[in-house]
Amino acid sequence: MSFLPAIRQLTLTSYRNYQHLVIDLQTRPVVLTGHNGAGKSNVLEALSLLTPGRGLRQAKLNEISCVSQPTRGWVVSAAVENNGGVNTVGTSYEADKSQRRVIRINENTKRDHSALLDLFSMIWLTPHMDSLFLESSSERRRFFDRLVYAHYPSHADYLTEYQNLMRERLRVLQDHGHQHPWLNGLEQQMAEHAVAIASARRQHLKELSPFFLDDPLFPIAHIEIIGDVEHALQDAPALKVEEGLQNIWAQQRQHDYYSGMTNTGPHRSDFIVHNKLSGLTAIQSSTGEQKILLLSILIAQANWQKNNQGSAPILLLDEVAAHLDPARRDRLFNHLINLESQFWLTGTDSDSFDGLRDLAQFFLIEKGLVKTSNL
Ligand SMILES: Nc1ncnc2c1ncn2[C@@H]1O[C@H](COP(=O)(O)OP(=O)(O)O)[C@@H](O)[C@H]1O
Ligand SMILES: [Mg+2]
């Protein structure tokens, strides 16, 4: 059985605790085990940089270079197999040369990082995300907006451009006062972007909902968006909502100037997740239940992608298995196998992965060295 897309080879150079690492892989699930600090999460982070964005740790590019060779920058490259064959993708950062990382696909440099999404996509769950429901709304927006990118790749550009327009409006307010004619044009463009962003979020979450599994161990998550623009789109056509936003921003110019920020818009929206089985919100649930809700959401997203785009994303699940009870762990493995894309799991204890003994390829990591493990 082939699990596609799949990483077939991974090479890291001067990447965190790896001076040089090459791993050859088959199109099967991957399990990385090793002690704390061995380098398991570093491997998943390196993989996550093969998609647009800042990877699963949101790290600064210059933090990643191996400390023993800090001026050399770093390189991640991989051979990725999908239905169309094998492609070589890579990303690198050269210290002092630029503030951006470079993306290469089959040796061609790509300015547009979203070109990677034409080949494959990836989603992940890390221990850091255990606090997703307790943190500030910006973390939740980042998480849910990433799900939306897979559906609307332009969503990422709209978000960036909307941020730029908001900054520009505040600059004009500061430099030229609240009656400057440029403000009308900026607010009109902001309104167009805001409505596109809010509509994409609404549409994606609506399409996602039938893809939740009918499994009491992984309950359905109902995701509610709390946001003025998303809410207005329930009852009014997009053009009316744009007009309404322009009016609000025109009236709020002085207030926004004094507070140094735009006080209304989809950059302030939040997401509330309800467990449909218990009726409780994620915040009211235990840490373990919150993790399970996140897994339910990621599995629904992966099934949506499989159904709509032909293949599921590669899943990177860092330290997930050890925190589940044995029944849920086995059920999780089943759900992941049914996606038919490669998934990567990590843990300190190889016993948690007994259910994958015949299927997965196991690697033992010790202080930056990776060995095939016979378990
Ligand atoms: N830039 C860096 N250079 C060298 N080592 C690093 C760098 N960043 C992190 N490390 C080290 O990488 C090690 C492995 O980290 P990690 O992958 O998070 O371990 P784990 O196996 O527990 O997931 C840690 O000991 C950390 O100190
Ligand atoms: Mg780790």
Tab-separated table of C-alpha atoms and ligand atoms in Angstrom:
chain	number	residue	atom	x	y	z
A	1	MET	CA	0.000	0.000	0.000
A	2	SER	CA	1.334	3.462	-0.961
A	3	PHE	CA	0.685	6.524	1.148
A	4	LEU	CA	0.844	9.562	-1.136
A	5	PRO	CA	2.005	12.250	-0.993
A	6	ALA	CA	5.112	10.929	0.741
A	7	ILE	CA	8.594	12.190	1.552
A	8	ARG	CA	11.060	9.745	-0.085
A	9	GLN	CA	14.271	11.419	1.038
A	10	LEU	CA	15.010	14.191	3.500
A	11	THR	CA	18.342	16.053	3.725
A	12	LEU	CA	19.163	18.615	6.412
A	13	THR	CA	22.329	20.702	6.406
A	14	SER	CA	23.355	22.830	9.374
A	15	TYR	CA	19.809	22.581	10.652
A	16	ARG	CA	19.509	23.047	14.448
A	17	ASN	CA	21.162	19.961	16.057
A	18	TYR	CA	21.858	18.305	12.667
A	19	GLN	CA	25.112	19.174	10.904
A	20	HIS	CA	24.218	16.878	8.050
A	21	LEU	CA	21.431	14.331	7.894
A	22	VAL	CA	20.056	12.193	5.080
A	23	ILE	CA	17.044	9.911	5.620
A	24	ASP	CA	15.754	7.611	2.872
A	25	LEU	CA	12.105	6.687	3.163
A	26	GLN	CA	9.386	4.606	1.612
A	27	THR	CA	5.828	5.688	0.929
A	28	ARG	CA	4.704	4.485	4.330
A	29	PRO	CA	3.962	6.187	7.660
A	30	VAL	CA	6.989	7.283	9.702
A	31	VAL	CA	7.556	6.979	13.453
A	32	LEU	CA	10.447	8.869	15.094
A	33	THR	CA	11.342	7.884	18.637
A	34	GLY	CA	14.082	9.124	20.939
A	35	HIS	CA	14.783	10.825	24.226
A	36	ASN	CA	13.791	14.384	25.009
A	37	GLY	CA	16.029	16.762	23.094
A	38	ALA	CA	17.173	14.094	20.603
A	39	GLY	CA	15.949	16.084	17.581
A	40	LYS	CA	12.511	14.637	16.714
A	41	SER	CA	10.625	17.941	16.607
A	42	ASN	CA	13.487	19.499	14.651
A	43	VAL	CA	12.898	16.981	11.840
A	44	LEU	CA	9.171	17.786	11.757
A	45	GLU	CA	9.912	21.505	11.814
A	46	ALA	CA	12.284	21.112	8.854
A	47	LEU	CA	9.523	19.301	6.932
A	48	SER	CA	6.999	21.997	7.819
A	49	LEU	CA	9.243	24.557	6.114
A	50	LEU	CA	8.529	22.788	2.836
A	51	THR	CA	5.177	24.617	2.854
A	52	PRO	CA	4.576	28.399	2.774
A	53	GLY	CA	4.876	30.243	6.087
A	54	ARG	CA	7.213	30.082	9.054
A	55	GLY	CA	6.918	26.430	9.914
A	56	LEU	CA	5.535	24.688	12.958
A	57	ARG	CA	7.580	26.648	15.492
A	58	GLN	CA	7.067	30.059	13.852
A	59	ALA	CA	10.849	30.364	14.206
A	60	LYS	CA	13.013	33.223	13.053
A	61	LEU	CA	15.156	32.144	10.091
A	62	ASN	CA	18.460	32.920	11.817
A	63	GLU	CA	17.576	30.869	14.920
A	64	ILE	CA	17.534	27.664	12.906
A	65	SER	CA	21.181	27.516	11.793
A	66	CYS	CA	23.170	24.975	13.775
A	67	VAL	CA	24.859	26.888	16.614
A	68	SER	CA	28.219	25.293	15.872
A	69	GLN	CA	28.106	26.723	12.312
A	70	PRO	CA	25.996	29.825	12.851
A	71	THR	CA	27.135	31.896	9.888
A	72	ARG	CA	26.464	29.293	7.232
A	73	GLY	CA	22.699	29.387	7.125
A	74	TRP	CA	20.780	26.145	6.626
A	75	VAL	CA	19.260	23.919	3.957
A	76	VAL	CA	16.307	21.499	3.931
A	77	SER	CA	15.653	19.468	0.822
A	78	ALA	CA	13.371	16.574	0.065
A	79	ALA	CA	12.239	14.256	-2.667
A	80	VAL	CA	8.453	14.179	-2.546
A	81	GLU	CA	6.406	11.539	-4.327
A	82	ASN	CA	2.830	12.177	-5.348
A	83	ASN	CA	0.573	10.774	-8.055
A	84	GLY	CA	2.430	12.842	-10.638
A	85	GLY	CA	5.863	11.297	-9.772
A	86	VAL	CA	8.797	12.509	-7.687
A	87	ASN	CA	9.756	16.175	-7.328
A	88	THR	CA	12.701	17.706	-5.502
A	89	VAL	CA	11.762	20.574	-3.248
A	90	GLY	CA	14.069	22.590	-1.061
A	91	THR	CA	14.275	25.630	1.112
A	92	SER	CA	17.337	27.421	2.357
A	93	TYR	CA	18.453	30.483	4.218
A	94	GLU	CA	21.819	32.122	3.790
A	95	ALA	CA	22.739	34.192	6.810
A	96	ASP	CA	23.478	37.857	5.975
A	97	LYS	CA	22.373	37.525	2.358
A	98	SER	CA	18.644	38.131	2.656
A	99	GLN	CA	15.844	38.160	5.148
A	100	ARG	CA	13.883	35.599	3.142
A	101	ARG	CA	14.222	31.907	2.721
A	102	VAL	CA	14.555	30.670	-0.832
A	103	ILE	CA	12.278	27.974	-2.227
A	104	ARG	CA	13.393	25.653	-5.029
A	105	ILE	CA	11.275	23.194	-6.937
A	106	ASN	CA	13.246	20.858	-9.212
A	107	GLU	CA	16.232	23.277	-9.047
A	108	ASN	CA	14.135	26.300	-10.102
A	109	THR	CA	13.912	29.134	-7.594
A	110	LYS	CA	10.315	30.178	-6.901
A	111	ARG	CA	9.465	33.644	-5.709
A	112	ASP	CA	5.925	32.587	-4.934
A	113	HIS	CA	6.071	30.109	-2.058
A	114	SER	CA	2.499	28.956	-2.691
A	115	ALA	CA	3.854	27.089	-5.768
A	116	LEU	CA	4.729	24.361	-3.234
A	117	LEU	CA	1.030	23.777	-2.627
A	118	ASP	CA	0.619	22.599	-6.236
A	119	LEU	CA	2.769	19.569	-5.340
A	120	PHE	CA	1.567	18.628	-1.853
A	121	SER	CA	0.468	20.142	1.423
A	122	MET	CA	1.104	19.488	5.088
A	123	ILE	CA	-0.716	20.029	8.352
A	124	TRP	CA	0.589	19.543	11.877
A	125	LEU	CA	-0.203	19.301	15.539
A	126	THR	CA	2.457	20.131	18.130
A	127	PRO	CA	2.555	20.224	21.949
A	128	HIS	CA	2.628	24.011	21.690
A	129	MET	CA	-0.899	23.886	20.244
A	130	ASP	CA	-2.215	22.331	23.480
A	131	SER	CA	-2.889	25.878	24.622
A	132	LEU	CA	-4.492	27.030	21.357
A	133	PHE	CA	-7.921	27.514	22.946
A	134	LEU	CA	-6.510	29.392	25.941
A	135	GLU	CA	-4.223	31.759	24.083
A	136	SER	CA	-4.906	35.066	22.400
A	137	SER	CA	-7.195	35.025	19.372
A	138	SER	CA	-4.255	35.642	16.990
A	139	GLU	CA	-3.028	32.040	17.479
A	140	ARG	CA	-6.480	30.669	16.683
A	141	ARG	CA	-6.808	32.894	13.607
A	142	ARG	CA	-3.440	31.640	12.389
A	143	PHE	CA	-4.524	28.011	12.908
A	144	PHE	CA	-7.893	28.351	11.156
A	145	ASP	CA	-6.554	30.596	8.389
A	146	ARG	CA	-3.986	27.907	7.584
A	147	LEU	CA	-6.866	25.474	7.019
A	148	VAL	CA	-8.460	28.011	4.679
A	149	TYR	CA	-5.229	28.363	2.586
A	150	ALA	CA	-5.595	24.785	1.405
A	151	HIS	CA	-8.982	25.703	-0.064
A	152	TYR	CA	-8.158	29.242	-1.255
A	153	PRO	CA	-4.381	29.663	-1.757
A	154	SER	CA	-4.975	33.405	-2.353
A	155	HIS	CA	-6.308	33.719	1.233
A	156	ALA	CA	-2.716	34.103	2.499
A	157	ASP	CA	-2.004	36.947	0.054
A	158	TYR	CA	-5.291	38.668	0.922
A	159	LEU	CA	-4.403	38.574	4.616
A	160	THR	CA	-0.947	40.053	3.976
A	161	GLU	CA	-2.310	42.730	1.663
A	162	TYR	CA	-5.098	43.611	4.123
A	163	GLN	CA	-2.485	44.090	6.875
A	164	ASN	CA	-0.464	46.334	4.542
A	165	LEU	CA	-3.549	48.421	3.707
A	166	MET	CA	-4.395	48.849	7.405
A	167	ARG	CA	-0.836	50.004	8.101
A	168	GLU	CA	-0.988	52.424	5.185
A	169	ARG	CA	-4.315	53.891	6.392
A	170	LEU	CA	-2.894	54.467	9.879
A	171	ARG	CA	0.156	56.129	8.357
A	172	VAL	CA	-2.043	58.502	6.310
A	173	LEU	CA	-4.140	59.247	9.419
A	174	GLN	CA	-0.969	60.108	11.350
A	175	ASP	CA	0.690	62.150	8.615
A	176	HIS	CA	-2.276	63.864	6.922
A	177	GLY	CA	-5.244	63.841	9.314
A	178	HIS	CA	-8.591	62.131	9.111
A	179	GLN	CA	-10.006	63.982	6.108
A	180	HIS	CA	-7.343	63.178	3.560
A	181	PRO	CA	-8.900	61.947	0.263
A	182	TRP	CA	-6.538	58.904	0.086
A	183	LEU	CA	-8.379	57.416	3.041
A	184	ASN	CA	-11.536	56.715	0.995
A	185	GLY	CA	-9.606	54.659	-1.558
A	186	LEU	CA	-7.678	52.779	1.112
A	187	GLU	CA	-10.834	51.970	3.061
A	188	GLN	CA	-12.527	50.762	-0.104
A	189	GLN	CA	-9.645	48.370	-0.822
A	190	MET	CA	-9.570	47.276	2.809
A	191	ALA	CA	-13.303	46.530	2.631
A	192	GLU	CA	-12.857	44.376	-0.496
A	193	HIS	CA	-10.064	42.410	1.171
A	194	ALA	CA	-11.918	42.115	4.477
A	195	VAL	CA	-14.997	40.658	2.794
A	196	ALA	CA	-12.904	38.228	0.721
A	197	ILE	CA	-11.130	37.032	3.891
A	198	ALA	CA	-14.337	36.638	5.897
A	199	SER	CA	-16.161	34.889	3.027
A	200	ALA	CA	-13.321	32.410	2.529
A	201	ARG	CA	-13.338	31.544	6.244
A	202	ARG	CA	-17.119	31.071	6.251
A	203	GLN	CA	-17.147	29.017	3.082
A	204	HIS	CA	-14.322	26.730	4.147
A	205	LEU	CA	-15.734	25.996	7.586
A	206	LYS	CA	-19.146	25.321	6.052
A	207	GLU	CA	-17.643	22.827	3.596
A	208	LEU	CA	-15.544	21.228	6.330
A	209	SER	CA	-18.444	20.349	8.610
A	210	PRO	CA	-19.710	17.231	6.732
A	211	PHE	CA	-16.166	15.790	6.823
A	212	PHE	CA	-16.095	15.235	10.583
A	213	LEU	CA	-16.050	11.556	11.431
A	214	ASP	CA	-18.950	9.810	13.026
A	215	ASP	CA	-16.806	8.531	15.887
A	216	PRO	CA	-17.604	9.149	19.568
A	217	LEU	CA	-13.881	8.826	20.377
A	218	PHE	CA	-13.112	11.735	18.026
A	219	PRO	CA	-16.189	13.941	18.421
A	220	ILE	CA	-17.456	16.411	15.871
A	221	ALA	CA	-16.209	19.948	16.431
A	222	HIS	CA	-18.613	22.761	15.662
A	223	ILE	CA	-16.538	25.819	14.760
A	224	GLU	CA	-18.181	29.195	15.267
A	225	ILE	CA	-16.627	32.397	13.920
A	226	ILE	CA	-17.054	35.434	16.128
A	227	GLY	CA	-16.480	38.420	13.881
A	228	ASP	CA	-18.438	41.465	12.710
A	229	VAL	CA	-17.723	40.916	9.018
A	230	GLU	CA	-18.337	37.148	9.050
A	231	HIS	CA	-21.563	37.807	10.957
A	232	ALA	CA	-22.773	40.517	8.578
A	233	LEU	CA	-22.241	38.154	5.608
A	234	GLN	CA	-24.900	35.821	7.033
A	235	ASP	CA	-27.702	38.206	6.083
A	236	ALA	CA	-26.341	40.684	3.555
A	237	PRO	CA	-24.678	40.416	0.138
A	238	ALA	CA	-20.931	41.084	-0.064
A	239	LEU	CA	-21.302	44.555	-1.645
A	240	LYS	CA	-23.590	45.751	1.136
A	241	VAL	CA	-21.141	44.481	3.764
A	242	GLU	CA	-18.280	46.295	2.005
A	243	GLU	CA	-20.284	49.544	2.023
A	244	GLY	CA	-21.131	49.093	5.692
A	245	LEU	CA	-17.458	48.542	6.575
A	246	GLN	CA	-16.366	51.619	4.644
A	247	ASN	CA	-18.910	53.695	6.605
A	248	ILE	CA	-17.722	52.277	9.926
A	249	TRP	CA	-14.060	52.925	9.124
A	250	ALA	CA	-14.838	56.467	7.921
A	251	GLN	CA	-16.552	57.160	11.258
A	252	GLN	CA	-13.811	55.481	13.302
A	253	ARG	CA	-10.862	57.368	11.811
A	254	GLN	CA	-10.224	59.511	14.824
A	255	HIS	CA	-10.738	56.654	17.262
A	256	ASP	CA	-8.388	54.423	15.230
A	257	TYR	CA	-5.819	57.223	15.064
A	258	TYR	CA	-5.792	57.622	18.850
A	259	SER	CA	-5.709	53.900	19.561
A	260	GLY	CA	-3.059	53.323	16.873
A	261	MET	CA	-4.976	50.389	15.364
A	262	THR	CA	-7.989	49.531	13.214
A	263	ASN	CA	-10.694	48.555	15.682
A	264	THR	CA	-13.083	46.723	13.340
A	265	GLY	CA	-12.404	44.037	10.765
A	266	PRO	CA	-11.611	40.352	10.225
A	267	HIS	CA	-8.166	40.793	11.836
A	268	ARG	CA	-10.077	40.848	15.129
A	269	SER	CA	-12.276	37.791	14.553
A	270	ASP	CA	-12.103	34.786	16.832
A	271	PHE	CA	-13.063	31.131	16.568
A	272	ILE	CA	-14.979	29.213	19.224
A	273	VAL	CA	-14.936	25.426	19.045
A	274	HIS	CA	-17.752	23.361	20.577
A	275	ASN	CA	-17.625	19.638	21.206
A	276	LYS	CA	-20.886	18.506	19.590
A	277	LEU	CA	-21.062	15.363	21.707
A	278	SER	CA	-20.723	16.992	25.138
A	279	GLY	CA	-22.120	20.386	24.134
A	280	LEU	CA	-19.165	22.049	25.888
A	281	THR	CA	-16.801	24.586	24.381
A	282	ALA	CA	-13.143	23.657	24.006
A	283	ILE	CA	-12.192	25.980	26.865
A	284	GLN	CA	-14.559	24.073	29.154
A	285	SER	CA	-12.946	20.756	28.171
A	286	SER	CA	-9.877	19.058	29.651
A	287	THR	CA	-6.455	19.443	28.022
A	288	GLY	CA	-6.740	15.915	26.620
A	289	GLU	CA	-10.211	16.618	25.208
A	290	GLN	CA	-8.923	19.822	23.601
A	291	LYS	CA	-6.191	17.840	21.885
A	292	ILE	CA	-8.770	15.343	20.632
A	293	LEU	CA	-10.917	18.188	19.256
A	294	LEU	CA	-7.882	19.528	17.395
A	295	LEU	CA	-7.215	16.049	15.997
A	296	SER	CA	-10.873	15.796	14.910
A	297	ILE	CA	-10.504	19.119	13.084
A	298	LEU	CA	-7.249	18.103	11.379
A	299	ILE	CA	-8.635	14.731	10.292
A	300	ALA	CA	-11.762	16.454	8.897
A	301	GLN	CA	-9.519	18.906	7.042
A	302	ALA	CA	-7.407	16.070	5.632
A	303	ASN	CA	-10.529	14.209	4.494
A	304	TRP	CA	-11.892	17.388	2.894
A	305	GLN	CA	-8.614	17.760	0.966
A	306	LYS	CA	-8.612	14.105	-0.054
A	307	ASN	CA	-12.151	14.431	-1.352
A	308	ASN	CA	-11.726	17.805	-3.079
A	309	GLN	CA	-8.122	17.799	-4.221
A	310	GLY	CA	-7.384	14.148	-4.855
A	311	SER	CA	-4.991	13.542	-1.963
A	312	ALA	CA	-4.795	14.271	1.735
A	313	PRO	CA	-1.964	16.374	3.174
A	314	ILE	CA	1.084	14.861	4.866
A	315	LEU	CA	0.327	14.964	8.605
A	316	LEU	CA	3.006	15.818	11.163
A	317	LEU	CA	1.844	14.843	14.663
A	318	ASP	CA	4.412	15.714	17.297
A	319	GLU	CA	4.083	13.901	20.665
A	320	VAL	CA	0.437	13.053	20.097
A	321	ALA	CA	0.207	9.288	20.635
A	322	ALA	CA	1.524	9.150	24.207
A	323	HIS	CA	-1.233	11.449	25.439
A	324	LEU	CA	-4.102	9.340	24.141
A	325	ASP	CA	-5.662	6.351	25.877
A	326	PRO	CA	-5.014	3.035	24.060
A	327	ALA	CA	-8.477	2.889	22.438
A	328	ARG	CA	-8.205	6.411	21.049
A	329	ARG	CA	-4.619	5.788	19.941
A	330	ASP	CA	-5.626	2.769	17.876
A	331	ARG	CA	-8.623	4.622	16.473
A	332	LEU	CA	-6.355	7.553	15.555
A	333	PHE	CA	-3.974	5.219	13.706
A	334	ASN	CA	-6.952	3.830	11.774
A	335	HIS	CA	-8.224	7.261	10.796
A	336	LEU	CA	-4.729	8.276	9.678
A	337	ILE	CA	-4.254	5.099	7.640
A	338	ASN	CA	-7.603	5.713	5.905
A	339	LEU	CA	-6.337	9.081	4.649
A	340	GLU	CA	-3.792	7.186	2.506
A	341	SER	CA	-1.180	9.953	2.781
A	342	GLN	CA	2.119	9.656	4.628
A	343	PHE	CA	1.958	10.658	8.278
A	344	TRP	CA	4.777	11.291	10.737
A	345	LEU	CA	4.489	10.573	14.462
A	346	THR	CA	6.986	11.220	17.231
A	347	GLY	CA	7.279	10.020	20.804
A	348	THR	CA	9.771	9.102	23.495
A	349	ASP	CA	8.336	5.647	23.961
A	350	SER	CA	8.146	3.208	21.054
A	351	ASP	CA	5.485	1.078	22.828
A	352	SER	CA	2.841	3.713	22.030
A	353	PHE	CA	3.260	2.809	18.345
A	354	ASP	CA	2.781	-0.961	18.621
A	355	GLY	CA	-0.392	-0.635	16.532
A	356	LEU	CA	1.750	0.487	13.579
A	357	ARG	CA	4.454	-2.169	13.960
A	358	ASP	CA	3.737	-3.882	10.627
A	359	LEU	CA	3.014	-0.762	8.648
A	360	ALA	CA	5.256	2.135	9.620
A	361	GLN	CA	8.990	2.702	9.192
A	362	PHE	CA	10.605	3.356	12.574
A	363	PHE	CA	13.630	5.560	13.229
A	364	LEU	CA	15.464	6.010	16.495
A	365	ILE	CA	17.027	9.454	16.977
A	366	GLU	CA	19.952	9.920	19.330
A	367	LYS	CA	21.641	13.289	19.672
A	368	GLY	CA	21.192	14.316	16.080
A	369	LEU	CA	21.920	10.868	14.601
A	370	VAL	CA	19.108	8.882	13.007
A	371	LYS	CA	19.103	5.093	12.909
A	372	THR	CA	16.602	2.739	11.389
A	373	SER	CA	15.055	1.033	14.339
A	374	ASN	CA	13.907	-2.587	14.280
A	375	LEU	CA	11.603	-1.801	17.236
B	1	LIG	N1	20.067	26.321	16.294
B	1	LIG	C1	20.381	25.206	16.957
B	1	LIG	N2	21.616	24.654	16.878
B	1	LIG	C2	21.927	23.523	17.550
B	1	LIG	N3	21.066	22.855	18.314
B	1	LIG	C3	19.818	23.339	18.423
B	1	LIG	C4	19.405	24.519	17.757
B	1	LIG	N4	18.100	24.753	18.061
B	1	LIG	C5	17.723	23.738	18.862
B	1	LIG	N5	18.735	22.896	19.105
B	1	LIG	C6	18.738	21.667	19.930
B	1	LIG	O1	18.048	20.646	19.283
B	1	LIG	C7	17.801	19.659	20.263
B	1	LIG	C8	16.629	18.785	19.855
B	1	LIG	O2	15.429	19.493	19.890
B	1	LIG	P1	14.024	18.829	19.547
B	1	LIG	O3	13.976	18.406	18.151
B	1	LIG	O4	13.013	19.826	19.997
B	1	LIG	O5	14.019	17.547	20.497
B	1	LIG	P2	12.890	16.441	20.699
B	1	LIG	O6	13.498	15.151	20.228
B	1	LIG	O7	12.625	16.415	22.165
B	1	LIG	O8	11.703	16.845	19.915
B	1	LIG	C9	17.659	20.387	21.584
B	1	LIG	O9	18.592	19.855	22.484
B	1	LIG	C10	17.999	21.829	21.239
B	1	LIG	O10	18.792	22.449	22.203
B	2	MG	MG	9.886	17.449	20.616
